[in-house]
Each structure stands twice: as C-alpha cells, then as structure tokens.
Short mmCIF file of C-alpha atoms and ligand atoms in Angstrom, two decimals:
data_model
loop_
_atom_site.label_atom_id
_atom_site.label_comp_id
_atom_site.label_asym_id
_atom_site.label_seq_id
_atom_site.Cartn_x
_atom_site.Cartn_y
_atom_site.Cartn_z
CA MET A 23 -10.42 24.09 14.63
CA LEU A 24 -7.76 23.77 11.78
CA ASP A 25 -4.14 22.74 12.65
CA PHE A 26 -1.77 21.52 9.98
CA THR A 27 0.89 21.66 12.84
CA LEU A 28 2.44 18.52 14.00
CA THR A 29 2.05 17.22 17.55
CA PRO A 30 5.43 16.81 18.98
CA GLU A 31 4.60 13.04 19.57
CA GLN A 32 3.52 12.69 15.63
CA GLN A 33 7.24 14.74 14.31
CA ALA A 34 9.01 12.09 16.35
CA ILE A 35 7.30 9.45 14.56
CA LYS A 36 7.72 11.45 11.23
CA ASP A 37 11.92 12.16 12.26
CA GLN A 38 12.30 7.73 13.61
CA ALA A 39 10.66 6.97 10.22
CA HIS A 40 12.94 9.03 8.83
CA ASP A 41 15.97 7.66 10.23
CA PHE A 42 14.84 4.50 9.59
CA ALA A 43 14.47 5.46 5.54
CA ILE A 44 17.86 6.91 5.21
CA ASN A 45 19.89 4.42 7.53
CA VAL A 46 18.20 0.60 6.91
CA MET A 47 16.22 1.30 3.47
CA ARG A 48 18.39 3.50 1.13
CA PRO A 49 21.88 1.64 1.75
CA VAL A 50 19.95 -1.86 0.71
CA ALA A 51 17.14 -0.06 -2.04
CA ARG A 52 19.52 -0.99 -4.76
CA HIS A 53 20.13 -4.85 -3.76
CA TYR A 54 16.60 -5.70 -2.74
CA ASP A 55 15.67 -3.66 -6.21
CA ASP A 56 18.50 -5.93 -8.12
CA THR A 57 18.07 -8.92 -7.10
CA GLY A 58 14.12 -9.28 -5.75
CA GLU A 59 15.20 -11.23 -2.72
CA TRP A 60 13.15 -10.68 -0.04
CA ALA A 61 14.76 -8.18 2.62
CA THR A 62 14.53 -10.12 6.11
CA PRO A 63 16.86 -7.74 7.70
CA VAL A 64 14.90 -4.97 6.58
CA TYR A 65 11.84 -6.20 8.02
CA GLN A 66 13.21 -7.10 11.36
CA LYS A 67 14.43 -3.31 12.13
CA ALA A 68 10.58 -2.35 10.82
CA TRP A 69 9.22 -4.90 12.72
CA ASP A 70 11.25 -3.76 16.32
CA LEU A 71 10.29 -0.05 15.51
CA GLY A 72 6.48 -1.36 15.22
CA TYR A 73 6.15 -0.94 11.54
CA LEU A 74 5.10 -4.42 10.45
CA GLN A 75 2.18 -4.36 12.86
CA ALA A 76 1.68 -0.57 13.37
CA LEU A 77 -2.43 -0.91 12.84
CA VAL A 78 -2.65 -3.27 15.83
CA PRO A 79 -4.56 -2.55 18.42
CA LYS A 80 -3.16 -1.82 22.26
CA PHE A 81 -5.90 -4.05 23.18
CA CYS A 82 -3.99 -7.00 21.47
CA GLY A 83 -0.59 -5.80 22.10
CA GLY A 84 -0.02 -4.15 19.51
CA PRO A 85 1.30 -0.15 18.90
CA GLY A 86 -2.54 1.07 17.96
CA LYS A 87 -1.08 3.71 16.27
CA THR A 88 -3.58 6.30 14.08
CA GLN A 89 -3.94 6.61 10.02
CA VAL A 90 -2.76 9.60 10.55
CA GLU A 91 0.46 8.11 11.74
CA GLU A 92 0.69 5.56 9.68
CA ALA A 93 0.56 8.13 6.75
CA LEU A 94 3.61 10.11 8.10
CA VAL A 95 5.31 6.62 8.53
CA CYS A 96 4.50 5.46 4.94
CA GLU A 97 5.58 8.96 3.25
CA GLU A 98 8.76 8.30 4.86
CA LEU A 99 9.47 4.72 3.94
CA ALA A 100 8.84 5.31 0.40
CA TRP A 101 11.41 7.77 0.41
CA GLY A 102 13.53 5.31 1.39
CA CYS A 103 12.36 2.69 -1.23
CA GLY A 104 8.80 2.05 -2.66
CA GLY A 105 9.42 -1.91 -2.78
CA LEU A 106 10.71 -2.02 0.81
CA TYR A 107 7.99 0.35 1.79
CA THR A 108 5.00 -1.61 0.06
CA SER A 109 5.71 -4.63 1.76
CA ILE A 110 5.85 -3.01 4.76
CA MET A 111 2.35 -1.00 4.37
CA ALA A 112 0.83 -4.00 3.16
CA ASN A 113 0.45 -5.86 6.31
CA GLY A 114 -1.47 -2.65 7.08
CA LEU A 115 -3.88 -3.63 4.48
CA ALA A 116 -4.17 -7.06 4.93
CA ILE A 117 -4.75 -7.06 8.58
CA THR A 118 -7.63 -4.01 8.24
CA PRO A 119 -10.30 -6.66 7.09
CA ILE A 120 -9.98 -7.78 10.73
CA LEU A 121 -9.90 -4.48 12.26
CA ILE A 122 -12.54 -3.56 10.58
CA ALA A 123 -15.31 -6.99 11.03
CA GLY A 124 -13.02 -9.30 13.02
CA SER A 125 -14.52 -9.87 16.95
CA ASP A 126 -12.51 -9.42 19.45
CA ASP A 127 -11.17 -12.91 19.68
CA GLN A 128 -10.32 -12.89 16.29
CA LYS A 129 -8.18 -10.01 16.59
CA LYS A 130 -6.51 -11.45 19.20
CA LYS A 131 -6.08 -14.66 17.60
CA TRP A 132 -4.57 -13.35 14.00
CA LEU A 133 -3.62 -10.07 15.32
CA GLY A 134 -1.33 -10.72 17.80
CA LYS A 135 0.71 -13.15 15.96
CA LEU A 136 1.87 -9.84 14.40
CA VAL A 137 3.23 -8.50 18.17
CA GLU A 138 4.68 -11.85 18.83
CA ALA A 139 7.38 -11.91 15.47
CA PRO A 140 7.83 -9.93 12.37
CA VAL A 141 5.09 -11.62 10.87
CA PHE A 142 3.37 -10.87 7.76
CA ALA A 143 -0.19 -11.54 6.00
CA ALA A 144 -1.58 -10.87 2.81
CA PHE A 145 -4.76 -9.23 1.06
CA SER A 146 -6.32 -11.66 -1.10
CA LEU A 147 -8.80 -10.25 -3.85
CA SER A 148 -7.78 -10.12 -7.07
CA GLU A 149 -8.24 -13.01 -9.35
CA PRO A 150 -6.79 -13.61 -12.84
CA ASN A 151 -10.29 -12.47 -14.23
CA ALA A 152 -11.38 -10.16 -11.35
CA GLY A 153 -9.50 -7.30 -10.74
CA SER A 154 -11.13 -3.68 -11.57
CA ASP A 155 -14.61 -5.62 -11.12
CA ALA A 156 -13.40 -7.87 -8.39
CA GLY A 157 -17.08 -8.48 -7.41
CA ALA A 158 -17.14 -10.79 -10.54
CA MET A 159 -14.52 -13.53 -8.20
CA THR A 160 -15.05 -17.16 -8.60
CA CYS A 161 -13.30 -18.42 -5.72
CA ARG A 162 -15.53 -20.85 -3.98
CA ALA A 163 -15.81 -21.32 -0.18
CA GLU A 164 -18.37 -23.78 0.06
CA ARG A 165 -20.14 -24.29 3.45
CA LYS A 166 -19.58 -28.07 4.76
CA GLY A 167 -21.20 -28.44 8.53
CA ASP A 168 -18.49 -26.43 10.27
CA LYS A 169 -15.81 -25.75 7.45
CA TYR A 170 -15.58 -24.00 4.61
CA ILE A 171 -14.08 -25.67 1.47
CA ILE A 172 -12.17 -23.73 -0.98
CA ASN A 173 -11.23 -23.72 -4.48
CA GLY A 174 -10.04 -21.06 -7.13
CA THR A 175 -6.97 -18.67 -7.18
CA LYS A 176 -6.02 -15.78 -6.46
CA CYS A 177 -3.24 -13.09 -8.12
CA TYR A 178 -1.33 -9.95 -7.52
CA CYS A 179 -0.99 -11.61 -3.57
CA THR A 180 1.19 -8.83 -2.22
CA ASN A 181 3.84 -10.45 0.55
CA GLY A 182 1.51 -14.27 -0.11
CA GLY A 183 4.87 -15.91 -0.86
CA TYR A 184 5.78 -15.19 2.80
CA ALA A 185 2.53 -14.68 4.66
CA ASP A 186 1.50 -16.44 8.03
CA PHE A 187 -1.84 -15.89 6.76
CA TYR A 188 -4.22 -14.57 3.99
CA THR A 189 -7.19 -12.55 4.63
CA LEU A 190 -8.98 -14.17 1.10
CA PHE A 191 -12.36 -13.13 -0.25
CA ALA A 192 -14.29 -15.62 -1.82
CA SER A 193 -17.89 -16.67 -3.04
CA THR A 194 -20.00 -18.21 -0.42
CA ASP A 195 -23.06 -17.65 -2.31
CA PRO A 196 -22.52 -17.12 -6.42
CA THR A 197 -26.01 -16.42 -6.82
CA LYS A 198 -25.64 -13.40 -4.85
CA GLY A 199 -22.53 -12.17 -6.85
CA ALA A 200 -20.83 -9.08 -5.03
CA ARG A 201 -23.31 -9.27 -2.18
CA GLY A 202 -23.08 -13.53 -1.89
CA THR A 203 -19.06 -12.80 -0.89
CA SER A 204 -17.50 -13.21 2.11
CA CYS A 205 -13.78 -12.21 4.15
CA ILE A 206 -12.37 -15.55 5.67
CA VAL A 207 -9.09 -16.07 7.43
CA VAL A 208 -7.02 -18.35 5.96
CA PRO A 209 -3.71 -19.95 7.46
CA ARG A 210 -0.78 -20.45 5.21
CA ASP A 211 -0.25 -24.05 6.36
CA THR A 212 -3.88 -24.80 5.27
CA PRO A 213 -3.78 -28.09 3.35
CA GLY A 214 -5.03 -27.70 -0.35
CA LEU A 215 -3.20 -23.92 -0.25
CA LYS A 216 -0.71 -23.69 -2.86
CA VAL A 217 1.87 -20.67 -3.13
CA GLY A 218 2.77 -19.96 -6.86
CA LYS A 219 5.47 -18.31 -8.08
CA ALA A 220 6.61 -14.80 -7.48
CA LEU A 221 5.71 -12.34 -9.95
CA ASP A 222 8.60 -10.64 -11.85
CA LYS A 223 7.94 -6.84 -12.01
CA MET A 224 9.34 -3.53 -13.68
CA GLY A 225 9.40 -1.66 -10.26
CA GLN A 226 8.85 -2.54 -6.50
CA ARG A 227 11.39 -5.38 -7.02
CA ALA A 228 12.17 -6.15 -3.74
CA SER A 229 8.22 -6.20 -2.83
CA ASN A 230 7.20 -9.67 -3.50
CA GLN A 231 3.34 -10.85 -5.18
CA VAL A 232 2.04 -14.46 -6.06
CA GLU A 233 -0.72 -16.41 -6.81
CA VAL A 234 -2.09 -18.55 -4.33
CA HIS A 235 -3.95 -21.22 -5.78
CA TYR A 236 -6.59 -23.51 -3.06
CA GLU A 237 -7.67 -27.18 -3.92
CA ASN A 238 -10.25 -27.95 -1.50
CA ALA A 239 -8.63 -26.32 1.10
CA GLU A 240 -10.54 -26.88 4.60
CA VAL A 241 -11.04 -23.99 6.92
CA PRO A 242 -13.21 -23.76 10.17
CA VAL A 243 -16.38 -21.66 9.83
CA GLU A 244 -15.23 -19.55 12.87
CA ASN A 245 -12.48 -17.78 10.51
CA VAL A 246 -15.12 -15.87 8.92
CA LEU A 247 -15.04 -12.08 9.40
CA GLY A 248 -18.36 -10.55 10.16
CA LYS A 249 -21.09 -12.21 8.70
CA GLU A 250 -21.66 -14.31 5.52
CA GLY A 251 -22.14 -12.20 2.80
CA MET A 252 -20.36 -8.57 4.37
CA GLY A 253 -16.85 -9.76 2.06
CA PHE A 254 -17.53 -7.03 -0.22
CA ILE A 255 -18.55 -4.40 1.84
CA ILE A 256 -15.38 -5.40 4.16
CA ALA A 257 -13.12 -5.13 1.31
CA MET A 258 -14.34 -1.52 -0.03
CA LYS A 259 -14.44 -0.43 3.51
CA THR A 260 -10.77 -1.40 3.65
CA LEU A 261 -9.80 -0.01 1.04
CA ASP A 262 -11.25 3.19 1.78
CA GLN A 263 -9.55 3.17 5.03
CA THR A 264 -5.50 2.20 3.47
CA ARG A 265 -5.59 4.18 0.00
CA ALA A 266 -4.59 6.79 2.84
CA ALA A 267 -1.48 4.77 2.95
CA VAL A 268 -1.19 4.46 -0.75
CA ALA A 269 -1.41 8.16 -1.19
CA ALA A 270 1.35 8.63 1.67
CA GLY A 271 3.37 6.49 -0.60
CA GLY A 272 3.01 8.51 -3.36
CA VAL A 273 3.99 11.47 -1.30
CA GLY A 274 7.08 9.20 -0.53
CA VAL A 275 8.32 9.15 -3.88
CA ALA A 276 7.49 12.07 -5.66
CA ARG A 277 9.61 13.81 -2.60
CA ALA A 278 12.15 11.80 -3.20
CA ALA A 279 12.74 12.08 -7.07
CA TYR A 280 11.77 15.78 -6.69
CA GLU A 281 14.75 16.17 -4.12
CA ILE A 282 17.30 14.81 -6.28
CA ALA A 283 15.87 17.10 -9.31
CA LEU A 284 15.89 20.13 -6.93
CA ASP A 285 19.49 19.39 -6.20
CA TYR A 286 20.83 18.20 -10.04
CA ALA A 287 19.08 21.20 -11.25
CA LYS A 288 20.86 23.96 -8.81
CA ASN A 289 24.18 22.43 -9.46
CA ARG A 290 23.87 21.40 -13.40
CA ILE A 291 25.62 24.21 -15.10
CA GLN A 292 24.91 24.22 -19.45
CA PHE A 293 25.10 27.27 -21.10
CA GLY A 294 27.30 28.77 -18.22
CA GLN A 295 24.41 28.71 -15.41
CA PRO A 296 22.60 26.66 -13.27
CA ILE A 297 19.95 25.03 -15.20
CA PHE A 298 17.84 25.96 -12.65
CA SER A 299 17.81 29.27 -13.86
CA ASN A 300 16.15 28.58 -17.24
CA GLN A 301 12.29 28.80 -16.32
CA GLY A 302 11.65 25.71 -18.28
CA ILE A 303 13.11 24.00 -15.59
CA SER A 304 12.44 26.02 -12.63
CA PHE A 305 8.50 26.10 -13.20
CA MET A 306 8.96 22.05 -13.52
CA LEU A 307 9.90 22.04 -10.15
CA ALA A 308 7.69 24.73 -8.65
CA ASP A 309 5.13 22.44 -10.48
CA MET A 310 6.26 19.31 -8.73
CA ALA A 311 6.35 21.24 -4.90
CA LYS A 312 3.18 22.24 -5.49
CA LYS A 313 1.07 18.70 -6.16
CA ILE A 314 3.72 17.14 -3.75
CA GLU A 315 2.18 19.92 -0.91
CA ALA A 316 -0.93 19.72 -2.05
CA SER A 317 -1.17 15.11 -2.08
CA ARG A 318 0.24 15.26 1.46
CA LEU A 319 -2.44 17.42 2.85
CA LEU A 320 -4.82 15.34 1.02
CA THR A 321 -3.67 12.26 2.11
CA TRP A 322 -3.39 13.93 5.94
CA GLN A 323 -7.33 14.63 5.44
CA ALA A 324 -8.33 10.89 4.32
CA ALA A 325 -6.58 9.41 6.85
CA TRP A 326 -7.77 11.92 9.62
CA MET A 327 -11.55 11.21 8.27
CA THR A 328 -10.90 7.23 9.29
CA ASP A 329 -9.08 8.13 12.77
CA ASN A 330 -12.46 10.25 13.10
CA ASN A 331 -15.10 7.63 11.90
CA ILE A 332 -15.99 9.89 9.02
CA LYS A 333 -17.06 8.77 5.71
CA ASN A 334 -13.84 9.07 3.63
CA SER A 335 -14.77 7.00 0.41
CA LYS A 336 -14.86 10.01 -2.04
CA GLN A 337 -11.73 11.85 0.11
CA SER A 338 -9.42 8.58 0.09
CA ALA A 339 -10.15 8.21 -3.89
CA ILE A 340 -8.99 11.68 -4.34
CA ALA A 341 -5.82 11.18 -2.07
CA LYS A 342 -5.14 8.08 -3.60
CA THR A 343 -4.96 9.45 -7.10
CA PHE A 344 -3.97 12.72 -6.67
CA ALA A 345 -0.85 11.62 -4.91
CA THR A 346 -0.18 8.82 -6.35
CA ASP A 347 -0.27 10.28 -10.37
CA THR A 348 1.87 13.56 -9.06
CA ALA A 349 4.02 10.25 -7.35
CA MET A 350 3.94 9.57 -11.75
CA GLU A 351 4.44 12.79 -12.82
CA VAL A 352 7.15 13.83 -10.76
CA SER A 353 9.14 11.40 -10.83
CA THR A 354 9.22 11.17 -15.20
CA ASP A 355 9.80 14.70 -14.65
CA ALA A 356 13.02 14.32 -12.76
CA VAL A 357 14.43 11.47 -14.72
CA GLN A 358 13.90 14.78 -18.07
CA ILE A 359 15.40 16.58 -15.56
CA LEU A 360 18.63 14.99 -15.38
CA GLY A 361 18.96 14.47 -19.07
CA GLY A 362 21.02 11.24 -19.22
CA ASN A 363 22.20 10.85 -15.85
CA GLY A 364 18.15 10.84 -15.02
CA TYR A 365 18.33 7.68 -17.36
CA SER A 366 21.06 5.81 -15.84
CA ARG A 367 20.99 3.47 -12.82
CA ASP A 368 23.41 5.40 -10.88
CA TYR A 369 20.67 7.97 -9.69
CA LEU A 370 17.80 7.22 -7.80
CA VAL A 371 15.30 9.34 -10.09
CA GLU A 372 14.40 6.18 -12.48
CA LYS A 373 13.62 3.79 -9.51
CA CYS A 374 11.52 6.45 -8.52
CA MET A 375 9.70 6.27 -11.66
CA ARG A 376 9.62 2.71 -11.97
CA ASP A 377 8.44 2.32 -8.03
CA ALA A 378 5.34 5.50 -8.78
CA LYS A 379 3.93 3.35 -11.79
CA LEU A 380 2.53 0.76 -8.90
CA LEU A 381 0.88 3.12 -7.43
CA GLN A 382 -0.96 4.02 -9.88
CA ILE A 383 -2.28 0.43 -10.47
CA TYR A 384 -3.25 -1.34 -6.62
CA GLU A 385 -5.16 -0.78 -4.40
CA GLY A 386 -7.98 -0.12 -7.53
CA THR A 387 -6.55 1.48 -10.31
CA ASN A 388 -6.32 5.43 -10.61
CA GLN A 389 -9.57 5.19 -13.33
CA ILE A 390 -11.34 3.13 -10.64
CA GLN A 391 -10.65 5.89 -8.33
CA ARG A 392 -12.14 8.52 -10.58
CA LEU A 393 -15.13 5.83 -10.98
CA VAL A 394 -15.77 6.17 -7.18
CA ILE A 395 -15.31 9.94 -6.99
CA ALA A 396 -17.59 9.97 -9.57
CA LYS A 397 -20.26 8.12 -7.67
CA GLU A 398 -19.77 10.40 -5.26
CA ILE A 399 -20.20 13.43 -6.41
CA GLN A 400 -23.22 12.38 -8.67
CA GLN A 401 -24.30 10.98 -4.69
CA GLY A 402 -24.09 14.56 -3.57
CA ASN A 403 -21.04 13.53 -1.53
C1 LIG B 503 2.38 -5.23 -7.64
C2 LIG B 503 0.95 -5.36 -7.23
C3 LIG B 503 0.66 -5.94 -6.11
C4 LIG B 503 -0.55 -6.21 -5.94
N1 LIG B 503 -0.96 -6.50 -5.08
C5 LIG B 503 -2.46 -6.70 -4.55
C6 LIG B 503 -3.11 -7.21 -3.20
O1 LIG B 503 -2.07 -7.60 -2.16
N2 LIG B 503 -4.14 -7.62 -3.21
C7 LIG B 503 -4.71 -8.08 -4.01
O2 LIG B 503 -6.13 -8.44 -4.03
N3 LIG B 503 -4.54 -7.47 -5.62
C8 LIG B 503 -3.18 -6.96 -5.63
N4 LIG B 503 -3.29 -6.18 -6.91
C9 LIG B 503 -3.86 -6.33 -7.81
C10 LIG B 503 -4.35 -4.80 -8.00
O3 LIG B 503 -5.34 -4.40 -7.70
C11 LIG B 503 -5.11 -4.80 -9.87
O4 LIG B 503 -4.06 -5.35 -10.54
C12 LIG B 503 -6.20 -4.11 -9.86
O5 LIG B 503 -7.16 -3.34 -8.96
C13 LIG B 503 -6.08 -3.90 -11.82
O6 LIG B 503 -6.52 -5.05 -11.51
P1 LIG B 503 -6.34 -5.80 -13.25
O7 LIG B 503 -4.67 -6.05 -12.78
O8 LIG B 503 -7.09 -6.95 -13.19
O9 LIG B 503 -6.62 -5.04 -14.26
P2 LIG B 503 -8.20 -4.75 -14.68
O10 LIG B 503 -9.20 -5.07 -14.32
O11 LIG B 503 -8.12 -5.45 -16.56
O12 LIG B 503 -8.19 -3.29 -15.45
C14 LIG B 503 -7.02 -3.11 -17.22
C15 LIG B 503 -7.33 -2.22 -17.00
O13 LIG B 503 -8.89 -1.51 -17.80
C16 LIG B 503 -8.49 -0.55 -17.04
N5 LIG B 503 -10.51 -0.34 -16.42
C17 LIG B 503 -11.29 -1.62 -16.04
N6 LIG B 503 -12.31 -1.16 -15.76
C18 LIG B 503 -12.44 0.32 -16.06
C19 LIG B 503 -13.64 0.88 -16.17
N7 LIG B 503 -15.04 0.85 -15.51
N8 LIG B 503 -13.16 2.24 -16.76
C20 LIG B 503 -11.94 2.62 -16.65
N9 LIG B 503 -11.36 1.56 -16.90
C21 LIG B 503 -11.71 0.51 -16.71
C22 LIG B 503 -7.31 -0.22 -15.66
O14 LIG B 503 -7.60 0.89 -15.33
C23 LIG B 503 -6.84 -0.85 -16.54
O15 LIG B 503 -6.27 0.33 -16.53
C24 LIG B 503 -1.55 -5.94 -7.23
C25 LIG B 503 -1.10 -5.82 -8.10
C26 LIG B 503 0.30 -5.80 -8.76
C27 LIG B 503 0.24 -5.47 -10.13
#
C-alpha cells in the first residue's frame, strides 16, 4: 500500500523540529554564520530534544529514530540554518559505522556516550590526497599485538574540533587497497592524536571541519568495527544510509529560499504590478515548487528503503543529487528574484545559496553520485 500521509507521530516530530528551527536556530543563524563560533546553546537544546543522538538505538538508551523520522527532522533543521543542521546531522553520519558494524557492547560503549551528554562524534574518511577516491587513503593503522598504531592525516572532519571520538577509516593492509581498510573508533584523548585548525568556509560557517593528525596514536584492537578489511564496505553502506539526511537538508535549504522568494515576488511591485505577474518570475517559482516536492519524495523513498533493509545505493544517490542540485538551483534563482536585495545580507537567500553549495560536495560530490547511479543502472538495478 502506498501512503504519503504522515502519521500523527511523524507530524508531531516534524512540527517539533520546525518549532526548534524557527525559535532556536533562525534567531541566531546569522550570528553563528558571521562568527563561525561553536553554537553550544543550540546544540544543548538539540540534545534535549534528542536530535544529536536521534539514531542511537533504544537498547543503548537512545530515541532509536528511523531514517524517515531523521529525514523529517533534517529538512526542518536545514530550513532553520544549513550550518547548524550540518553539525547535528553529522553526528548521525559519525555513528552510523557503529550502528552498521559495531557489536552490541561497542554500541553501548560509544553510542551510550551520546545519550549521557551532548557529545559529538566525527566521521573521518577523507584525506588531503584521497577525497572522491577514498579507497586511495594512506592513513595507516598498523597492528602490533593488541594495539593499532595509527599514522597519517585526515581532513574535513565535520565536528572534529569538538568530537569526543572519531570513526576513523585507515589502512590495516596497504597491499589490499580499499579491501585493506578498516574502521576504528578513536577516542579524542588518544595520545598522538592532534586536531588541526578549523576550515574557513564560504557557507555553512556555523559547522566545524578540521584536519586530524595521527602520530603513533595507539588504540586497542577491540576498537575495530566488524572485521579488519571491512572498512570500505562500512563506509559505502554508511553513505547509502546517510545520504537521505543530506537530501533532506537540500529540501530544507531549498524550501527556505523558495518561501522567501515567493513572498517577495507577491509583494514587490514593479511596472505597477507584483513581479509574480510576470511569467518569467512565476515559472521560476513553479519550477522551484516542482523540484522541492520531487526532492522530498525521493528523500523519503531513500530513507524508507534503509528503514526496511532494502539496498538503496541507487535511490540514495539519486535523492542526494536531485535534492542538493535543487537546493543550489532554487537558492540561486531566489537571489535573482529578490534582485539587489537578494545579493544583500539583509535577506536570507544569499546564505541559502552559500549553504546549498556544500550539499553538492560532501558525503560524495554530485559527480560521484552520478558514478554510483551509472554503476547501478549498468548492473540492471
Ligand atoms: C565542509 C565540508 C565538510 C566535510 N565533511 C566531511 C566529513 O565529515 N568526513 C569526511 O570524511 N569528509 C568530509 N568532507 C570531505 C568531502 O566528502 C570531500 O570534499 C568530497 O568527497 C570531495 O573530495 P575532494 O574535496 O578531495 O575533491 P576531489 O576528489 O579532488 O574532486 C575534485 C572535483 O573532481 C570531481 N571528480 C573527482 N573524481 C571524479 C570522477 N571520477 N568523475 C567525475 N568527477 C570527478 C569531483 O566531483 C570534484 O568536483 C567534507 C568536505 C567539506 C568541504
């Protein structure tokens, strides 16, 4: 049976997230975008509502939210502020390798931390010379007895400056390439782990990304998730699951820009009539509405497939690409519809445009998503 109606529980989750976005995020979004400060009061409230730890299962004391519920929340959070949304959403990204491959004891140990306090974690895959080609990573975790000795540098670790632990992808067997990588949980206070300076960004400036350097950092072998050599598979499975939350972010940013542009077009008078009366403007808005609705449905589909244990590599890549390209197109057109005001920082659309750009880049660029989609359709999926 097909039903697009939200249940009363889902509607309540969406409404609560919208209240949080409008009352907690929007009033401070510009401040954190300007300063790049870490928004501790916002994250405290996000934790109070269960957003930082949303995916932590009930048996670990967490809310055990589904991916569909996570998508509903993420759309609203990104509507509130793209940067603050990324900090919150990236906690889900960072813990997903543990959800996928961790033992029950590992889940209780690491995920339990997020339940006890507003704790952050960071997903640590990218390296300066291994971005899209993540399998080419050189960060090394060499096994010596009951320890791994880690050496190398990771970059763009979202939340990395404030994380309590990292889900690190490193090579445990360089002779096997991507099949020789493993995912290891590394606590922040590990001697030899050094956090570098934060990335100064064009948009989503409230979020935090750092390099993390490892110099003979030792962690016990019990911190490996699943088995040695499973790292690349864990990373790919993680991204299949979490891309719906990025797509939801695209819907939220696009909707924020669209709402402002629609309101502006109805009220801005030029040549004696609202600019909406020009088909050149109203068709832009119609296209925005069309793409936002389609993005949301693709997002829900990808999330629903994860919740129902259906392989969704193709659908999550399609949702991520479509929704985040939509966010970029809609926010760019919104700036155009507002004319000079669109370019001004007095209106939110310029921030939406800057925030949208990153959605096309992280969790696999939209070129890489097209590679994923192409591979899937070639295989008949
Ligand atoms: C703000 C921010 C937050 C991030 N957060 C995280 C995080 O939390 N954890 C993490 O591990 N990483 C994170 N990343 C890293 C992000 O996932 C990478 O930036 C992204 O995967 C691209 O890698 P790259 O920057 O090295 O670009 P490159 O791989 O060097 O790509 C450069 C360009 O070439 C294109 N390209 C590359 N290969 C191909 C190909 N085969 N076909 C067509 N085009 C191609 C790319 O699409 C891109 O346009 C983040 C990045 C940013 C900017």
